[in-house]
């Protein structure tokens, strides 16, 4: 699925779900629109860093059946107890009011010194519910008696509304709405499950190994995988949102379950915020991956396609380099978005991140002074990648260490040697590099033959075998140019050394060399040309009699002198 189709699909789905939500909330629930509670205003004071004053006045909601009726002001230590006491009184007097049909409800306030006490009367029963003082009015900029009248009116409206919600016609209407919502939940669940299975199948299909092709196709394929992964995760999140959201809506339809709805919303508030931030972070990371692949494909498409036809090696080298740079960019982007996500998550749950950021800046400054070697590693790693000294998949020799580059980032280079050991080198320690697979490779062969062998015959056999290797179907694609017979290279203890060069594809020089040695051994045996071994000649010559007698006389004289 292309990016345009994906965006179109997502927009259509979002508009459809928004229209469905407007239909339920705007059409079916018009009579009870005021009764549907919004998210409760619960401040996570325990997570905040500025809890140094117990004199600060804070607002709190007094609820009946989970719905906010009015707000009161008080100091932090006293607010929760005051709200709990008021809600208990309202519930007590409310039970009496709900169970009677003929008794009149009356809410009024009486002045007592500098306070206003609000009473609720149901028939002959009268109960004081709340006492307001000057701080409740001054904070809002009104007189105390006006504030008391307002609160009394809000309490009266709340009790009347709660009684209406317990009437049979209202409950029947809410049951109908609950059934419609439940059916919509099931339909949405099964429809989303179908989309989810389809997205999972497409994701598995995209991840299956593809036939070898050019780099542009691979980059486009990787971009599709990232976009499909985003779609799959969004559908997974939507699956959970349908169940949780539908349950919360149904609980909010009835006065007996408003409190349960409030508790669920309160419990999932912090986890939900963290989950949403995590999901947004994951989507941003995947979109960044797709953007990297899209830019690489757009910048290199025409050149890579053309070079793939005329020079597979250029395509292979660009593939290695782009994969290395892409892995590096993905690592940097992942760390960046995760850091941003952590800060945003801390912020949305109520933690003041300003001191945290200031402390992180100071620690970062101190860390920069204490980690100069890490900075050197990073700078050297950046220039290694920028200058294309080597990339993941190359065979290199760094100092006395050689192997295939298995991992490369800004800090370290990891090599896998011929014995399978993983060797890790800090980039700041890399001064010189021998790259055995950049562009092309060469098999440098030295063939020793015995001194008594006809050198012209040996060179002719070597030339013939080299030509056969370069023209063989199994090896012609690995040998770039015709082999070069350089001739007699040296006279050594092994014999006469004939030197041969094969220019090969990268990393194929050892395979070609092994095949050539096998064939040259067979050809030399057929031509009865011995492969020489290390040898040493000693010449013996006889001494003349007079010279031997003269030497013996000198030895005797020397012995006498010593005695």
Coordinates of C-alpha atoms in Angstrom, one line a residue:
X1 CA 0.0 0.0 0.0
X2 CA 1.4 3.4 -1.0
X3 CA 1.7 6.3 1.4
X4 CA -1.1 8.2 -0.4
X5 CA -3.5 5.2 -0.2
X6 CA -2.6 4.7 3.5
X7 CA -3.3 8.4 4.4
X8 CA -6.5 8.2 2.5
X9 CA -7.6 5.1 4.2
X10 CA -6.7 6.5 7.6
X11 CA -8.6 9.8 7.0
X12 CA -11.7 7.9 5.8
X13 CA -11.6 5.7 8.8
X14 CA -11.1 8.6 11.2
X15 CA -14.0 10.6 9.6
X16 CA -16.3 7.5 9.8
X17 CA -15.5 7.0 13.5
X18 CA -16.0 10.7 14.2
X19 CA -19.3 10.6 12.4
X20 CA -20.4 7.6 14.4
X21 CA -19.4 9.3 17.6
X22 CA -21.3 12.4 16.7
X23 CA -24.4 10.3 15.9
X24 CA -24.4 8.6 19.2
X25 CA -23.6 11.6 21.3
X26 CA -25.4 14.3 19.3
X27 CA -28.6 12.4 18.2
X28 CA -29.3 9.5 20.4
X29 CA -28.3 11.2 23.7
X30 CA -29.8 14.7 23.2
X31 CA -32.1 14.3 26.3
X32 CA -29.2 13.2 28.5
X33 CA -26.4 15.3 27.1
X34 CA -26.0 17.1 30.3
X35 CA -25.8 13.9 32.3
X36 CA -22.8 12.4 30.4
X37 CA -19.7 13.2 32.5
X38 CA -16.5 14.5 31.0
X39 CA -13.2 13.4 32.2
X40 CA -12.8 14.2 35.9
X41 CA -10.5 17.0 36.9
X42 CA -8.0 15.0 38.9
X43 CA -4.7 16.7 39.5
X44 CA -1.7 14.4 40.2
X45 CA -0.4 16.6 43.0
X46 CA 1.6 13.8 44.4
X47 CA 3.9 13.8 41.3
X48 CA 4.4 17.6 41.3
X49 CA 7.6 19.1 42.7
X50 CA 6.0 22.3 44.2
X51 CA 4.3 20.9 47.2
X52 CA 5.9 23.2 49.7
X53 CA 2.8 25.1 50.8
X54 CA -0.1 23.8 52.8
X55 CA -1.8 27.2 52.7
X56 CA -2.6 27.1 49.0
X57 CA -6.3 27.1 48.2
X58 CA -7.2 24.4 45.6
X59 CA -10.5 23.6 44.0
X60 CA -12.3 20.2 44.3
X61 CA -15.5 18.8 42.8
X62 CA -18.4 17.5 44.9
X63 CA -20.0 14.7 43.0
X64 CA -23.4 13.0 43.1
X65 CA -23.6 9.7 41.3
X66 CA -20.2 10.4 39.9
X67 CA -21.3 13.7 38.3
X68 CA -19.8 17.0 39.4
X69 CA -22.4 19.2 41.0
X70 CA -20.3 22.1 42.2
X71 CA -16.8 23.0 43.3
X72 CA -15.5 24.2 46.6
X73 CA -12.2 25.8 47.7
X74 CA -10.1 24.8 50.6
X75 CA -6.5 24.1 51.7
X76 CA -4.9 20.9 50.4
X77 CA -4.9 19.0 53.7
X78 CA -8.6 19.8 54.4
X79 CA -10.1 19.6 50.9
X80 CA -10.5 15.8 50.5
X81 CA -12.1 15.4 54.0
X82 CA -14.5 18.3 53.3
X83 CA -15.5 16.8 49.9
X84 CA -16.0 13.4 51.4
X85 CA -18.2 14.8 54.2
X86 CA -20.3 16.8 51.8
X87 CA -20.8 13.9 49.4
X88 CA -21.9 11.7 52.3
X89 CA -24.5 14.2 53.4
X90 CA -25.8 14.6 49.8
X91 CA -26.0 10.8 49.4
X92 CA -27.9 10.5 52.7
X93 CA -30.5 13.1 52.0
X94 CA -30.7 12.0 48.3
X95 CA -31.7 8.5 49.3
X96 CA -34.7 10.0 51.1
X97 CA -35.6 12.2 48.2
X98 CA -35.3 9.5 45.6
X99 CA -37.6 7.1 47.5
X100 CA -40.5 9.6 47.8
X101 CA -42.7 11.0 45.1
X102 CA -44.9 13.4 47.0
X103 CA -42.4 15.2 49.3
X104 CA -41.1 18.5 48.2
X105 CA -37.4 19.3 47.8
X106 CA -36.1 22.5 49.3
X107 CA -32.5 23.8 49.3
X108 CA -31.7 27.0 51.2
X109 CA -28.9 28.8 53.0
X110 CA -28.8 30.5 56.4
X111 CA -26.3 33.0 57.7
X112 CA -24.4 32.2 60.9
X113 CA -21.8 34.8 61.9
X114 CA -19.4 35.0 58.9
X115 CA -20.5 31.8 57.4
X116 CA -23.4 30.5 55.2
X117 CA -24.8 27.0 55.9
X118 CA -26.6 25.2 53.1
X119 CA -29.5 23.0 54.1
X120 CA -31.4 20.4 52.1
X121 CA -35.0 19.6 53.2
X122 CA -37.1 16.7 52.0
X123 CA -40.5 16.9 53.5
X124 CA -40.1 17.2 57.2
X125 CA -36.4 16.0 57.2
X126 CA -33.8 18.7 57.0
X127 CA -30.0 18.2 56.9
X128 CA -27.1 20.6 56.8
X129 CA -24.9 19.7 53.8
X130 CA -22.2 22.4 53.5
X131 CA -20.8 25.4 55.3
X132 CA -19.3 28.2 53.2
X133 CA -16.9 30.9 54.6
X134 CA -15.4 34.1 53.2
X135 CA -12.6 32.4 51.4
X136 CA -15.0 30.4 49.2
X137 CA -16.5 33.7 48.0
X138 CA -13.4 36.0 47.9
X139 CA -11.5 33.6 45.7
X140 CA -14.3 33.9 43.1
X141 CA -14.7 37.6 43.6
X142 CA -18.4 37.5 44.8
X143 CA -20.2 38.1 48.1
X144 CA -20.7 35.1 50.4
X145 CA -24.5 35.2 50.2
X146 CA -24.4 35.2 46.4
X147 CA -22.0 32.2 46.4
X148 CA -24.3 30.4 48.8
X149 CA -27.3 31.0 46.6
X150 CA -25.4 29.7 43.6
X151 CA -24.2 26.5 45.4
X152 CA -27.7 25.9 46.7
X153 CA -29.2 26.2 43.2
X154 CA -26.6 23.8 41.9
X155 CA -27.3 21.2 44.6
X156 CA -31.1 21.5 43.9
X157 CA -30.6 21.0 40.2
X158 CA -28.3 18.0 40.8
X159 CA -30.7 16.3 43.1
X160 CA -33.6 16.8 40.7
X161 CA -31.6 15.5 37.8
X162 CA -30.4 12.5 39.8
X163 CA -34.1 11.6 40.6
X164 CA -35.1 12.0 37.0
X165 CA -32.4 9.6 35.9
X166 CA -33.9 7.0 38.2
X167 CA -37.3 7.1 36.6
X168 CA -38.5 4.2 34.5
X169 CA -38.9 6.0 31.2
X170 CA -35.4 7.4 31.4
X171 CA -33.9 4.0 32.3
X172 CA -35.7 2.4 29.4
X173 CA -34.3 5.0 27.0
X174 CA -30.8 4.5 28.4
X175 CA -31.1 0.7 28.0
X176 CA -31.9 1.2 24.3
X177 CA -28.9 3.4 23.8
X178 CA -26.7 0.9 25.7
X179 CA -27.9 -1.9 23.3
X180 CA -27.1 0.3 20.3
X181 CA -23.7 1.1 21.6
X182 CA -23.0 -2.6 22.4
X183 CA -24.0 -3.6 18.9
X184 CA -21.8 -0.8 17.4
X185 CA -19.0 -2.1 19.6
X186 CA -19.3 -5.6 18.3
X187 CA -19.6 -4.5 14.7
X188 CA -16.6 -2.3 15.1
X189 CA -14.6 -5.0 16.9
X190 CA -15.2 -7.7 14.2
X191 CA -14.6 -5.2 11.4
X192 CA -11.4 -4.0 13.0
X193 CA -10.4 -7.6 13.6
X194 CA -10.8 -8.3 9.9
X195 CA -8.6 -5.3 9.0
X196 CA -6.1 -6.4 11.6
X197 CA -5.8 -9.9 10.2
X198 CA -5.4 -8.5 6.7
X199 CA -2.8 -6.0 7.8
X200 CA -0.9 -8.8 9.6
X201 CA -0.9 -11.0 6.5
X202 CA 0.3 -8.2 4.4
X203 CA 3.1 -7.4 6.9
X204 CA 4.2 -11.0 6.9
X205 CA 4.1 -11.0 3.1
X206 CA 6.3 -7.9 2.8
X207 CA 8.8 -9.3 5.3
X208 CA 9.3 -12.5 3.2
X209 CA 12.6 -12.8 1.4
X210 CA 12.5 -11.3 -2.1
X211 CA 14.5 -12.2 -5.2
X212 CA 17.7 -10.3 -5.6
X213 CA 17.0 -6.9 -7.2
X214 CA 18.2 -3.4 -7.2
X215 CA 18.6 -1.1 -4.2
X216 CA 15.8 1.2 -5.2
X217 CA 13.3 -1.7 -4.9
X218 CA 14.7 -2.8 -1.6
X219 CA 14.3 0.8 -0.2
X220 CA 10.8 1.1 -1.4
X221 CA 10.0 -2.3 0.1
X222 CA 11.4 -1.3 3.4
X223 CA 9.3 1.9 3.3
X224 CA 6.2 -0.2 2.7
X225 CA 7.1 -2.4 5.7
X226 CA 7.4 0.6 8.0
X227 CA 4.1 2.1 6.9
X228 CA 2.4 -1.3 7.2
X229 CA 3.8 -1.7 10.7
X230 CA 2.3 1.7 11.6
X231 CA -1.1 0.6 10.3
X232 CA -0.9 -2.7 12.2
X233 CA -0.1 -1.0 15.5
X234 CA -2.9 1.6 15.0
X235 CA -5.4 -1.2 14.4
X236 CA -4.2 -3.0 17.5
X237 CA -4.6 0.1 19.5
X238 CA -8.1 0.7 18.0
X239 CA -9.1 -2.8 19.0
X240 CA -8.5 -2.1 22.7
X241 CA -10.0 1.4 22.4
X242 CA -13.2 0.0 21.1
X243 CA -13.7 -2.3 24.1
X244 CA -12.6 0.2 26.8
X245 CA -14.3 3.2 25.2
X246 CA -17.6 1.4 24.6
X247 CA -17.6 0.1 28.2
X248 CA -17.0 3.6 29.6
X249 CA -19.8 5.0 27.5
X250 CA -22.3 2.3 28.6
X251 CA -21.4 2.8 32.3
X252 CA -22.0 6.5 31.9
X253 CA -25.5 6.0 30.7
X254 CA -26.9 4.9 34.1
X255 CA -26.9 6.8 37.4
X256 CA -26.0 3.6 39.3
X257 CA -22.8 3.1 37.3
X258 CA -21.6 6.7 37.0
X259 CA -19.2 6.1 39.9
X260 CA -17.8 3.0 38.3
X261 CA -17.2 5.0 35.1
X262 CA -15.4 7.6 37.2
X263 CA -13.2 5.0 38.8
X264 CA -12.3 3.4 35.5
X265 CA -11.4 6.8 34.0
X266 CA -9.4 7.8 37.1
X267 CA -7.5 4.5 37.1
X268 CA -6.6 4.5 33.4
X269 CA -5.9 8.2 33.2
X270 CA -2.1 7.9 33.9
X271 CA -1.6 4.6 32.0
X272 CA -3.7 5.9 29.1
X273 CA -1.5 9.0 28.8
X274 CA 1.7 6.9 28.9
X275 CA 0.3 4.5 26.3
X276 CA -0.7 7.3 24.0
X277 CA 2.7 9.0 24.3
X278 CA 4.4 5.6 23.7
X279 CA 2.2 4.9 20.6
X280 CA 2.9 8.4 19.2
X281 CA 6.6 7.9 19.8
X282 CA 6.5 4.5 18.0
X283 CA 4.6 6.0 15.1
X284 CA 7.1 8.9 14.8
X285 CA 10.0 6.5 14.8
X286 CA 8.5 4.3 12.1
X287 CA 7.5 7.4 10.0
X288 CA 11.1 8.6 10.3
X289 CA 12.3 5.2 9.1
X290 CA 10.0 5.3 6.2
X291 CA 11.1 8.9 5.4
X292 CA 14.7 7.8 5.4
X293 CA 14.0 5.0 3.0
X294 CA 11.9 7.2 0.8
X295 CA 14.6 9.9 0.5
X296 CA 17.3 7.3 -0.2
X297 CA 15.1 5.7 -2.9
X298 CA 14.2 9.1 -4.4
X299 CA 17.8 10.3 -4.5
X300 CA 19.4 7.2 -5.8
X301 CA 16.6 5.6 -7.9
X302 CA 17.7 6.6 -11.4
X303 CA 21.4 6.3 -10.8
X304 CA 21.1 2.9 -9.1
X305 CA 18.8 1.4 -11.7
X306 CA 21.2 2.5 -14.5
X307 CA 24.3 1.3 -12.6
X308 CA 22.7 -2.0 -11.8
X309 CA 22.5 -2.7 -15.5
X310 CA 26.0 -1.7 -16.4
X311 CA 27.9 -2.3 -13.1
X312 CA 26.6 -4.6 -10.5
X313 CA 29.6 -3.7 -8.3
X314 CA 28.5 0.0 -8.1
X315 CA 25.1 -1.1 -7.1
X316 CA 26.5 -3.5 -4.4
X317 CA 28.8 -0.9 -3.0
X318 CA 26.0 1.7 -2.8
X319 CA 23.8 -0.9 -1.2
X320 CA 26.4 -1.4 1.6
X321 CA 27.0 2.3 2.1
X322 CA 23.3 3.2 2.2
X323 CA 22.5 0.4 4.6
X324 CA 25.2 1.6 6.9
X325 CA 24.1 5.2 6.8
X326 CA 20.5 4.1 7.2
X327 CA 21.3 2.0 10.3
X328 CA 23.2 5.0 11.8
X329 CA 20.4 7.4 11.1
X330 CA 17.8 5.0 12.5
X331 CA 19.8 4.7 15.7
X332 CA 20.1 8.5 16.1
X333 CA 16.4 9.1 15.3
X334 CA 15.3 6.3 17.7
X335 CA 17.3 7.7 20.6
X336 CA 16.0 11.2 19.8
X337 CA 12.3 10.3 19.7
X338 CA 12.6 8.0 22.8
X339 CA 14.1 10.9 24.7
X340 CA 11.4 13.3 23.5
X341 CA 8.8 10.6 24.4
X342 CA 10.1 10.2 28.0
X343 CA 10.0 14.0 28.6
X344 CA 6.5 14.3 27.2
X345 CA 5.3 11.3 29.2
X346 CA 6.7 12.8 32.4
X347 CA 5.1 16.1 31.6
X348 CA 1.6 14.7 30.8
X349 CA 1.4 12.8 34.0
X350 CA 2.1 15.9 36.0
X351 CA 5.8 15.9 36.7
X352 CA 7.6 19.2 36.4
X353 CA 10.3 18.5 33.8
X354 CA 11.9 22.0 33.9
X355 CA 14.3 21.1 36.8
X356 CA 14.9 17.8 35.1
X357 CA 15.9 19.4 31.8
X358 CA 18.1 22.0 33.6
X359 CA 19.8 19.2 35.5
X360 CA 20.3 17.2 32.3
X361 CA 21.9 20.1 30.7
X362 CA 24.4 20.5 33.6
X363 CA 25.1 16.8 33.6
X364 CA 25.6 16.9 29.8
X365 CA 28.1 19.6 30.1
X366 CA 30.0 17.7 32.8
X367 CA 29.8 14.5 30.8
X368 CA 31.2 16.2 27.7
X369 CA 34.4 17.1 29.7
X370 CA 34.7 13.7 31.2
X371 CA 34.2 11.7 28.0
X372 CA 36.6 13.2 25.5
X373 CA 37.5 9.7 24.2
X374 CA 33.8 9.2 23.4
X375 CA 33.8 12.4 21.5
X376 CA 36.9 11.3 19.5
X377 CA 35.2 8.0 18.8
X378 CA 32.1 9.8 17.5
X379 CA 34.0 12.2 15.3
X380 CA 36.2 9.5 13.8
X381 CA 33.2 7.2 13.2
X382 CA 31.4 10.1 11.5
X383 CA 34.3 10.6 9.0
X384 CA 34.7 6.9 8.5
X385 CA 31.1 6.7 7.3
X386 CA 31.2 10.1 5.4
X387 CA 34.4 9.2 3.5
X388 CA 33.2 5.6 2.9
X389 CA 36.4 4.1 4.3
X390 CA 34.5 0.9 4.9
X391 CA 30.9 -0.2 5.6
X392 CA 29.0 -3.2 7.0
X393 CA 29.8 -6.2 5.0
X394 CA 33.3 -5.2 3.9
X395 CA 36.4 -7.3 4.7
X396 CA 39.1 -5.1 6.2
X397 CA 42.3 -5.2 8.1
X398 CA 42.7 -2.6 10.8
X399 CA 46.2 -2.7 12.3
X400 CA 46.9 -6.3 13.1
X401 CA 43.2 -7.2 13.2
X402 CA 41.3 -8.4 10.2
X403 CA 37.8 -9.7 9.5
X404 CA 34.3 -8.8 8.1
X405 CA 32.6 -5.6 9.4
X406 CA 29.6 -6.9 11.2
X407 CA 28.5 -3.7 13.0
X408 CA 29.5 0.0 12.6
X409 CA 28.2 3.0 14.4
X410 CA 29.6 6.3 15.6
X411 CA 31.4 4.8 18.6
X412 CA 32.7 1.3 17.7
X413 CA 33.5 -1.0 14.8
X414 CA 33.0 -4.7 15.3
X415 CA 34.8 -7.3 13.1
X416 CA 34.2 -11.0 12.8
X417 CA 37.4 -12.8 12.1
X418 CA 38.0 -16.2 10.3
X419 CA 37.8 -18.0 13.6
X420 CA 34.3 -16.6 14.3
X421 CA 35.5 -14.2 17.1
X422 CA 33.8 -10.9 17.4
X423 CA 36.4 -8.1 17.8
X424 CA 35.3 -4.7 19.0
X425 CA 37.5 -1.6 18.2
X426 CA 36.9 2.0 19.3
X427 CA 36.8 4.3 16.3
X428 CA 39.3 6.6 17.8
X429 CA 41.9 3.8 17.7
X430 CA 41.5 3.3 13.9
X431 CA 44.4 5.1 12.1
X432 CA 44.9 3.0 9.0
X433 CA 42.5 0.6 7.2
X434 CA 43.0 -1.9 4.5
X435 CA 39.7 -2.5 2.7
X436 CA 39.8 -5.8 0.7
X437 CA 36.3 -5.4 -0.8
X438 CA 35.9 -1.8 -2.0
X439 CA 35.3 -1.6 -5.7
X440 CA 37.2 -4.8 -6.8
X441 CA 39.6 -7.3 -5.4
X442 CA 42.7 -9.1 -6.7
X443 CA 44.1 -12.6 -6.4
X444 CA 47.9 -12.4 -6.3
X445 CA 49.3 -15.8 -7.0
X446 CA 52.9 -17.0 -7.0
X447 CA 53.5 -20.4 -8.6
X448 CA 57.0 -22.0 -7.9
X449 CA 58.4 -24.5 -10.4
X450 CA 61.6 -26.5 -10.2
X451 CA 64.8 -25.0 -11.7
X452 CA 65.3 -27.9 -14.1
X453 CA 61.8 -27.3 -15.6
X454 CA 61.4 -25.6 -19.0
X455 CA 60.3 -22.1 -17.9
X456 CA 58.5 -21.5 -21.3
X457 CA 56.5 -24.7 -20.9
X458 CA 55.5 -23.8 -17.3
X459 CA 54.4 -20.2 -18.3
X460 CA 52.4 -21.7 -21.2
X461 CA 50.6 -24.1 -18.9
X462 CA 49.9 -21.4 -16.3
X463 CA 48.5 -19.1 -19.0
X464 CA 46.3 -21.8 -20.4
X465 CA 44.8 -22.7 -16.9
X466 CA 44.3 -19.0 -16.0
X467 CA 42.4 -18.5 -19.3
X468 CA 40.2 -21.6 -18.7
X469 CA 39.3 -20.3 -15.2
X470 CA 38.3 -16.8 -16.5
X471 CA 36.2 -18.3 -19.3
X472 CA 34.4 -21.0 -17.3
X473 CA 30.7 -20.4 -16.8
X474 CA 30.9 -20.9 -13.1
X475 CA 33.7 -18.3 -12.7
X476 CA 33.4 -15.8 -15.5
X477 CA 31.1 -13.5 -13.5
X478 CA 33.5 -13.4 -10.7
X479 CA 36.6 -12.5 -12.8
X480 CA 36.3 -8.9 -14.1
X481 CA 39.3 -8.8 -16.5
X482 CA 41.4 -11.4 -18.3
X483 CA 44.1 -12.7 -16.1
X484 CA 47.6 -11.2 -16.2
X485 CA 50.6 -13.5 -16.4
X486 CA 53.4 -11.3 -15.1
X487 CA 56.1 -13.8 -15.8
X488 CA 59.1 -14.8 -13.7
X489 CA 58.9 -13.0 -10.4
X490 CA 61.8 -14.4 -8.4
X491 CA 64.4 -17.1 -8.0
X492 CA 63.9 -18.5 -4.5
X493 CA 64.8 -21.5 -2.5
X494 CA 61.6 -23.1 -3.8
X495 CA 62.6 -22.6 -7.4
X496 CA 61.5 -20.2 -10.2
X497 CA 58.4 -18.2 -9.1
X498 CA 55.8 -17.3 -11.8
X499 CA 53.4 -14.5 -10.8
X500 CA 49.7 -14.3 -11.9
X501 CA 47.0 -11.7 -11.2
X502 CA 43.3 -12.2 -11.3
X503 CA 41.0 -9.0 -11.0
X504 CA 37.8 -10.2 -9.3
X505 CA 34.6 -9.1 -7.8
X506 CA 34.9 -8.0 -4.2
X507 CA 35.4 -10.8 -1.7
X508 CA 35.8 -13.4 -4.6
X509 CA 39.6 -13.3 -4.8
X510 CA 40.0 -16.2 -2.4
X511 CA 37.5 -18.4 -4.2
X512 CA 39.2 -17.7 -7.5
X513 CA 42.6 -18.4 -6.0
X514 CA 41.6 -21.7 -4.6
X515 CA 40.1 -22.9 -7.9
X516 CA 43.2 -21.8 -9.8
X517 CA 45.5 -23.7 -7.5
X518 CA 43.4 -26.8 -7.8
X519 CA 43.5 -26.7 -11.6
X520 CA 47.2 -25.8 -11.8
X521 CA 48.1 -28.8 -9.7
X522 CA 46.1 -31.1 -12.1
X523 CA 47.6 -29.4 -15.2
X524 CA 51.2 -29.6 -13.8
X525 CA 50.8 -33.3 -13.2
X526 CA 49.4 -33.9 -16.7
X527 CA 52.4 -32.0 -18.2
X528 CA 54.9 -33.7 -15.8
X529 CA 56.0 -30.4 -14.4
X530 CA 57.0 -30.9 -10.7
X531 CA 56.0 -28.4 -8.1
X532 CA 59.2 -27.5 -6.4
X533 CA 59.8 -27.8 -2.7
X534 CA 62.3 -25.9 -0.5
X535 CA 65.7 -27.2 -1.5
X536 CA 69.4 -26.5 -0.8
X537 CA 72.5 -27.5 -2.7
X538 CA 76.0 -28.3 -1.2
X539 CA 79.1 -28.4 -3.4
X540 CA 82.0 -30.7 -2.4
X541 CA 85.6 -30.3 -3.9
X542 CA 88.8 -32.2 -3.3
X543 CA 91.9 -30.4 -1.8
X544 CA 95.3 -30.7 -3.6
X545 CA 98.0 -32.8 -1.6
X546 CA 100.5 -30.0 -1.3
X547 CA 97.9 -27.6 0.0
X548 CA 96.6 -30.2 2.5
X549 CA 100.2 -30.8 3.8
X550 CA 100.7 -27.1 4.2
X551 CA 97.5 -26.7 6.2
X552 CA 98.5 -29.6 8.5
X553 CA 101.9 -28.1 9.1
X554 CA 100.3 -24.7 10.1
X555 CA 98.0 -26.5 12.5
X556 CA 100.9 -28.3 14.2
X557 CA 102.8 -25.1 14.7
X558 CA 99.8 -23.4 16.2
X559 CA 99.4 -26.3 18.7
X560 CA 103.0 -26.1 19.8
X561 CA 102.7 -22.4 20.5
X562 CA 99.6 -23.0 22.5
X563 CA 101.4 -25.5 24.7

